[in-house]
Amino acid sequence: MSANLTLSREDIVRLTERVEGAQTRAYGIPKLTDEYPGMTMADGYAVQAELRRRFIAQGHRLVGWKAGLTSRAKMKQMGVDVPSIGFLTDRMARPENSAITLSDLVHPRVECEVAFVMKAELKGPGCTAADVLAATDYVLPALEIIDSRFSGFKFDLESVVADNGSSARFVGGGRPRYVDELDLSTLGVVLEKNGEIVAMGASAAVMGHPAEAIAMLVNILAEQGETLPAGSFVMSGGITEAIPVKAGDSMVARFQELGSVSIRFVP
Ligand code: OOG
Ligand code: MG
């Protein structure tokens, strides 16, 4: 990836500080490409890596990764056509059915995803969905609360990668299952907001099979000289479009075979 780096080290640090400020103090900023129109995906990942380095230096613990923009519904909603990845830390994790505070988020949206917990390390390049399934301990349903730090939730790929794929909070729950007990490509899911169905889909919406998204993630990690460690919690990407939420809302994702996972929002 370093081949396409156009930003100086100084610019990378500057942009990382800008994104970190917006994430930790919850305010919207213009997308980074407004100031750096020549910014590349490699630049975006360089900012994301610097953000990860800073959080870890501050005592945050890396617990996993997420694939994003892996379904047509998500790509259409956000106007991009290439998947991306981001990192997950312990500070983003929330218990199932807990209350998510809105005052430390900008304009959150909720996604339903299949999450994988890994039992063996995976390395790219050349990682396949079969490799992913062999290295998976179990899968479980998850809700992701994304929160772009870019004003109006409008961005391009370079900017959203720098903003760690809009990662904000995540919740695993439901009924963990071994992958050999399921057909992961045909699982249906219904997403409800305040008891009403707001979206529905099937896991095949994620690149035909969610394990394909994890394989892609491992191969992107390899380009950055990283591997996916055993024990990682990995989200494969929103199956449907993301749903905006406000105080008082509750969200439930009901998955075929995997049970349901819920969350609610308070000011
Ligand atoms: C980027 C993050 C996308 C997903 O599951 O597709 C994502 C965004 O839409 O803000 O997490
Ligand atoms: Mg997501």
Coordinates of C-alpha atoms and ligand atoms in Angstrom, one line a residue:
M1 CA 0.0 0.0 0.0
S2 CA 2.9 2.4 0.8
A3 CA 3.4 2.6 -3.0
N4 CA 0.5 4.9 -3.3
L5 CA 1.2 7.1 -0.3
T6 CA 1.0 10.8 -1.2
L7 CA 0.8 12.4 2.2
S8 CA 3.9 13.4 4.2
R9 CA 4.4 12.0 7.6
E10 CA 3.6 15.4 8.9
D11 CA 0.2 15.5 7.1
I12 CA -0.6 12.0 8.3
V13 CA -0.1 13.1 11.9
R14 CA -2.1 16.3 11.4
L15 CA -5.0 14.4 9.8
T16 CA -4.9 11.7 12.6
E17 CA -5.1 14.4 15.2
R18 CA -8.1 15.9 13.4
V19 CA -9.9 12.6 13.2
E20 CA -9.0 11.7 16.8
G21 CA -10.4 15.0 18.0
A22 CA -13.7 14.5 16.1
Q23 CA -14.0 10.9 17.4
T24 CA -13.3 11.6 21.0
R25 CA -15.2 14.8 21.3
A26 CA -18.0 13.8 18.9
Y27 CA -18.2 16.6 16.4
G28 CA -18.5 16.7 12.6
I29 CA -15.6 17.7 10.3
P30 CA -15.3 18.2 6.6
K31 CA -14.2 15.2 4.7
L32 CA -10.4 15.0 4.5
T33 CA -10.3 15.0 0.7
D34 CA -11.7 18.6 0.7
E35 CA -8.2 19.7 1.8
Y36 CA -6.2 16.9 0.3
P37 CA -8.0 16.0 -3.0
G38 CA -5.1 13.8 -4.1
M39 CA -5.4 11.6 -1.0
T40 CA -5.3 7.8 -1.8
M41 CA -6.7 4.7 -0.1
A42 CA -3.1 4.1 1.1
D43 CA -3.1 7.6 2.7
G44 CA -6.4 6.8 4.4
Y45 CA -5.0 3.5 5.8
A46 CA -1.9 5.3 6.9
V47 CA -4.1 7.7 9.0
Q48 CA -6.1 4.8 10.3
A49 CA -2.9 3.0 11.4
E50 CA -1.6 6.1 13.1
L51 CA -5.0 6.5 14.9
R52 CA -4.7 2.8 16.0
R53 CA -1.2 3.4 17.3
R54 CA -2.3 6.4 19.3
F55 CA -5.3 4.7 20.9
I56 CA -3.1 1.7 21.8
A57 CA -0.5 4.0 23.3
Q58 CA -3.4 5.5 25.4
G59 CA -4.2 2.1 26.8
H60 CA -7.0 1.0 24.5
R61 CA -6.9 -2.7 23.6
L62 CA -7.2 -4.0 20.1
V63 CA -10.0 -6.6 20.1
G64 CA -10.7 -7.2 16.5
W65 CA -11.5 -5.8 13.1
K66 CA -14.5 -4.9 10.9
A67 CA -15.1 -5.2 7.2
G68 CA -17.4 -2.4 5.8
L69 CA -19.2 -1.5 2.7
T70 CA -19.4 -5.2 1.8
S71 CA -23.1 -5.3 0.7
R72 CA -24.8 -3.6 -2.2
A73 CA -27.3 -2.0 0.3
K74 CA -24.4 -0.3 2.1
M75 CA -22.5 0.7 -1.0
K76 CA -25.6 2.2 -2.5
Q77 CA -26.5 4.1 0.7
M78 CA -23.0 5.6 1.0
G79 CA -22.2 6.0 -2.7
V80 CA -19.0 4.0 -2.8
D81 CA -18.2 0.7 -4.5
V82 CA -15.2 -0.7 -2.7
P83 CA -15.2 -2.5 0.7
S84 CA -12.9 -1.2 3.5
I85 CA -11.7 -2.3 6.9
G86 CA -11.3 -0.8 10.3
F87 CA -10.1 -1.8 13.8
L88 CA -12.2 -2.5 16.9
T89 CA -11.0 -1.7 20.5
D90 CA -12.3 -2.6 23.9
R91 CA -13.6 1.0 24.4
M92 CA -16.1 0.4 21.5
A93 CA -17.6 -2.8 23.0
R94 CA -21.0 -2.6 24.7
P95 CA -23.0 -5.3 26.4
E96 CA -26.1 -6.7 24.8
N97 CA -29.3 -4.7 25.5
S98 CA -27.3 -1.9 27.2
A99 CA -28.1 1.8 26.8
I100 CA -25.8 3.6 24.4
T101 CA -25.2 7.2 25.3
L102 CA -25.8 9.5 22.3
S103 CA -24.0 12.6 23.7
D104 CA -20.6 11.1 22.8
L105 CA -21.7 10.3 19.2
V106 CA -22.3 12.6 16.2
H107 CA -25.1 11.0 14.2
P108 CA -25.1 7.3 14.8
R109 CA -26.7 4.6 12.6
V110 CA -27.2 0.9 13.4
E111 CA -26.2 -2.1 11.2
C112 CA -26.9 -5.8 11.6
E113 CA -23.9 -8.1 10.9
V114 CA -22.6 -11.6 11.3
A115 CA -19.6 -11.5 13.6
F116 CA -16.8 -14.2 13.6
V117 CA -14.6 -15.1 16.6
M118 CA -11.3 -16.6 15.4
K119 CA -9.5 -19.6 16.9
A120 CA -6.4 -19.5 14.7
E121 CA -4.3 -16.7 13.2
L122 CA -5.0 -15.8 9.6
K123 CA -2.5 -14.3 7.2
G124 CA -2.8 -13.0 3.6
P125 CA -2.3 -12.6 0.8
G126 CA -4.4 -15.3 -0.8
C127 CA -6.7 -15.9 2.2
T128 CA -9.9 -17.6 1.1
A129 CA -13.4 -18.0 2.6
A130 CA -12.5 -21.7 3.2
D131 CA -9.4 -20.6 5.2
V132 CA -11.7 -18.2 7.2
L133 CA -14.2 -20.9 8.0
A134 CA -11.4 -23.3 9.1
A135 CA -10.0 -20.7 11.4
T136 CA -13.3 -19.6 12.9
D137 CA -14.2 -20.6 16.5
Y138 CA -17.8 -19.5 16.3
V139 CA -20.1 -16.9 14.7
L140 CA -22.6 -14.7 16.5
P141 CA -25.0 -11.9 15.5
A142 CA -23.9 -8.4 16.1
L143 CA -25.1 -4.8 15.9
E144 CA -22.7 -2.1 14.9
I145 CA -23.3 1.5 15.7
I146 CA -21.4 3.5 13.1
D147 CA -20.9 7.2 13.4
S148 CA -19.1 9.0 10.6
R149 CA -17.3 12.0 11.9
F150 CA -17.8 13.7 8.5
S151 CA -20.5 16.3 8.4
G152 CA -23.8 15.1 7.0
F153 CA -22.5 11.5 7.1
K154 CA -21.1 12.3 3.6
F155 CA -17.7 11.0 2.6
D156 CA -15.5 9.3 0.1
L157 CA -13.6 6.1 0.5
E158 CA -10.3 7.7 1.4
S159 CA -11.9 9.8 4.1
V160 CA -13.9 7.0 5.6
V161 CA -10.9 4.7 5.8
A162 CA -9.0 7.5 7.7
D163 CA -12.0 7.7 10.1
N164 CA -11.6 4.0 10.8
G165 CA -14.6 3.0 8.7
S166 CA -17.0 5.1 11.0
S167 CA -16.4 2.6 13.8
A168 CA -18.0 3.7 17.1
R169 CA -19.7 1.0 19.1
F170 CA -20.4 -2.7 18.6
V171 CA -22.5 -5.3 20.4
G172 CA -22.3 -9.1 20.1
G173 CA -25.1 -11.3 21.3
G174 CA -27.7 -13.8 20.4
R175 CA -26.7 -17.4 20.1
P176 CA -23.1 -18.2 19.2
R177 CA -22.9 -21.1 16.7
Y178 CA -20.2 -23.3 15.1
V179 CA -19.9 -22.6 11.4
D180 CA -20.3 -26.3 10.4
E181 CA -23.8 -26.3 11.9
L182 CA -25.1 -23.5 9.6
D183 CA -25.3 -22.4 6.0
L184 CA -23.9 -18.9 6.5
S185 CA -24.8 -17.7 3.1
T186 CA -28.6 -18.1 3.5
L187 CA -29.3 -16.7 7.0
G188 CA -32.2 -14.3 7.1
V189 CA -32.2 -11.2 9.3
V190 CA -35.0 -8.8 10.3
L191 CA -34.0 -5.4 11.8
E192 CA -36.5 -3.7 14.0
K193 CA -36.6 -0.2 15.4
N194 CA -39.0 0.4 18.3
G195 CA -40.8 -2.9 17.4
E196 CA -41.3 -2.1 13.7
I197 CA -39.4 -3.8 10.9
V198 CA -37.2 -1.2 9.2
A199 CA -34.9 -3.5 7.1
M200 CA -34.4 -7.1 6.2
G201 CA -32.0 -9.2 4.3
A202 CA -30.0 -12.4 4.1
S203 CA -26.3 -13.0 4.9
A204 CA -25.6 -13.7 1.2
A205 CA -25.9 -9.9 0.7
V206 CA -22.4 -9.7 2.1
M207 CA -20.2 -10.7 -0.9
G208 CA -22.2 -13.8 -1.4
H209 CA -21.0 -15.2 1.9
P210 CA -19.8 -13.3 5.0
A211 CA -16.6 -15.4 5.2
E212 CA -15.7 -13.8 1.9
A213 CA -15.7 -10.4 3.6
I214 CA -13.4 -11.7 6.4
A215 CA -11.0 -13.2 3.7
M216 CA -10.9 -9.8 2.0
L217 CA -10.2 -8.1 5.4
V218 CA -7.3 -10.5 6.0
N219 CA -5.9 -9.7 2.5
I220 CA -6.1 -6.0 3.1
L221 CA -4.4 -6.5 6.5
A222 CA -1.6 -8.3 4.7
E223 CA -1.0 -5.2 2.5
Q224 CA -0.4 -3.3 5.7
G225 CA 1.9 -6.0 7.1
E226 CA -0.7 -7.2 9.6
T227 CA -2.3 -10.5 10.4
L228 CA -5.6 -11.4 12.0
P229 CA -4.7 -12.9 15.4
A230 CA -6.5 -15.9 17.1
G231 CA -9.2 -14.5 19.5
S232 CA -10.1 -11.6 17.2
F233 CA -13.8 -10.5 17.1
V234 CA -14.4 -9.7 13.4
M235 CA -17.5 -8.1 11.8
S236 CA -18.3 -8.9 8.2
G237 CA -20.3 -5.8 7.3
G238 CA -23.9 -4.5 7.4
I239 CA -26.3 -6.8 5.5
T240 CA -28.9 -4.0 5.0
E241 CA -28.6 -0.2 4.9
A242 CA -27.8 1.5 8.2
I243 CA -30.6 2.9 10.2
P244 CA -30.3 6.3 12.0
V245 CA -31.3 6.4 15.7
K246 CA -32.2 9.0 18.3
A247 CA -32.7 9.0 22.1
G248 CA -35.4 6.6 23.2
D249 CA -35.0 4.3 20.2
S250 CA -34.4 0.6 20.6
M251 CA -33.1 -1.7 17.9
V252 CA -33.3 -5.5 17.6
A253 CA -31.8 -7.7 14.9
R254 CA -33.5 -11.1 14.7
F255 CA -31.3 -13.6 12.9
Q256 CA -32.4 -17.0 11.6
E257 CA -30.4 -19.7 13.5
L258 CA -28.3 -17.1 15.5
G259 CA -31.0 -15.6 17.8
S260 CA -31.4 -11.9 18.3
V261 CA -29.3 -9.0 19.6
S262 CA -30.6 -5.7 20.9
I263 CA -29.5 -2.2 22.0
R264 CA -31.2 1.0 23.1
F265 CA -30.2 4.7 23.0
V266 CA -30.3 7.3 25.7
P267 CA -29.3 11.0 25.6
Ligands
OOG1 C1 -18.7 3.1 6.6 C2 -18.8 1.8 7.5 C3 -19.5 0.7 6.9 C4 -20.5 -1.6 7.1 O1 -20.8 -2.5 7.8 O2 -20.7 -1.5 5.9 C5 -19.8 -0.4 7.7 C6 -20.0 3.8 6.7 O3 -21.0 3.5 6.1 O4 -20.0 4.9 7.4 O5 -19.5 -0.5 8.9
MG2 MG -20.5 -2.2 9.9

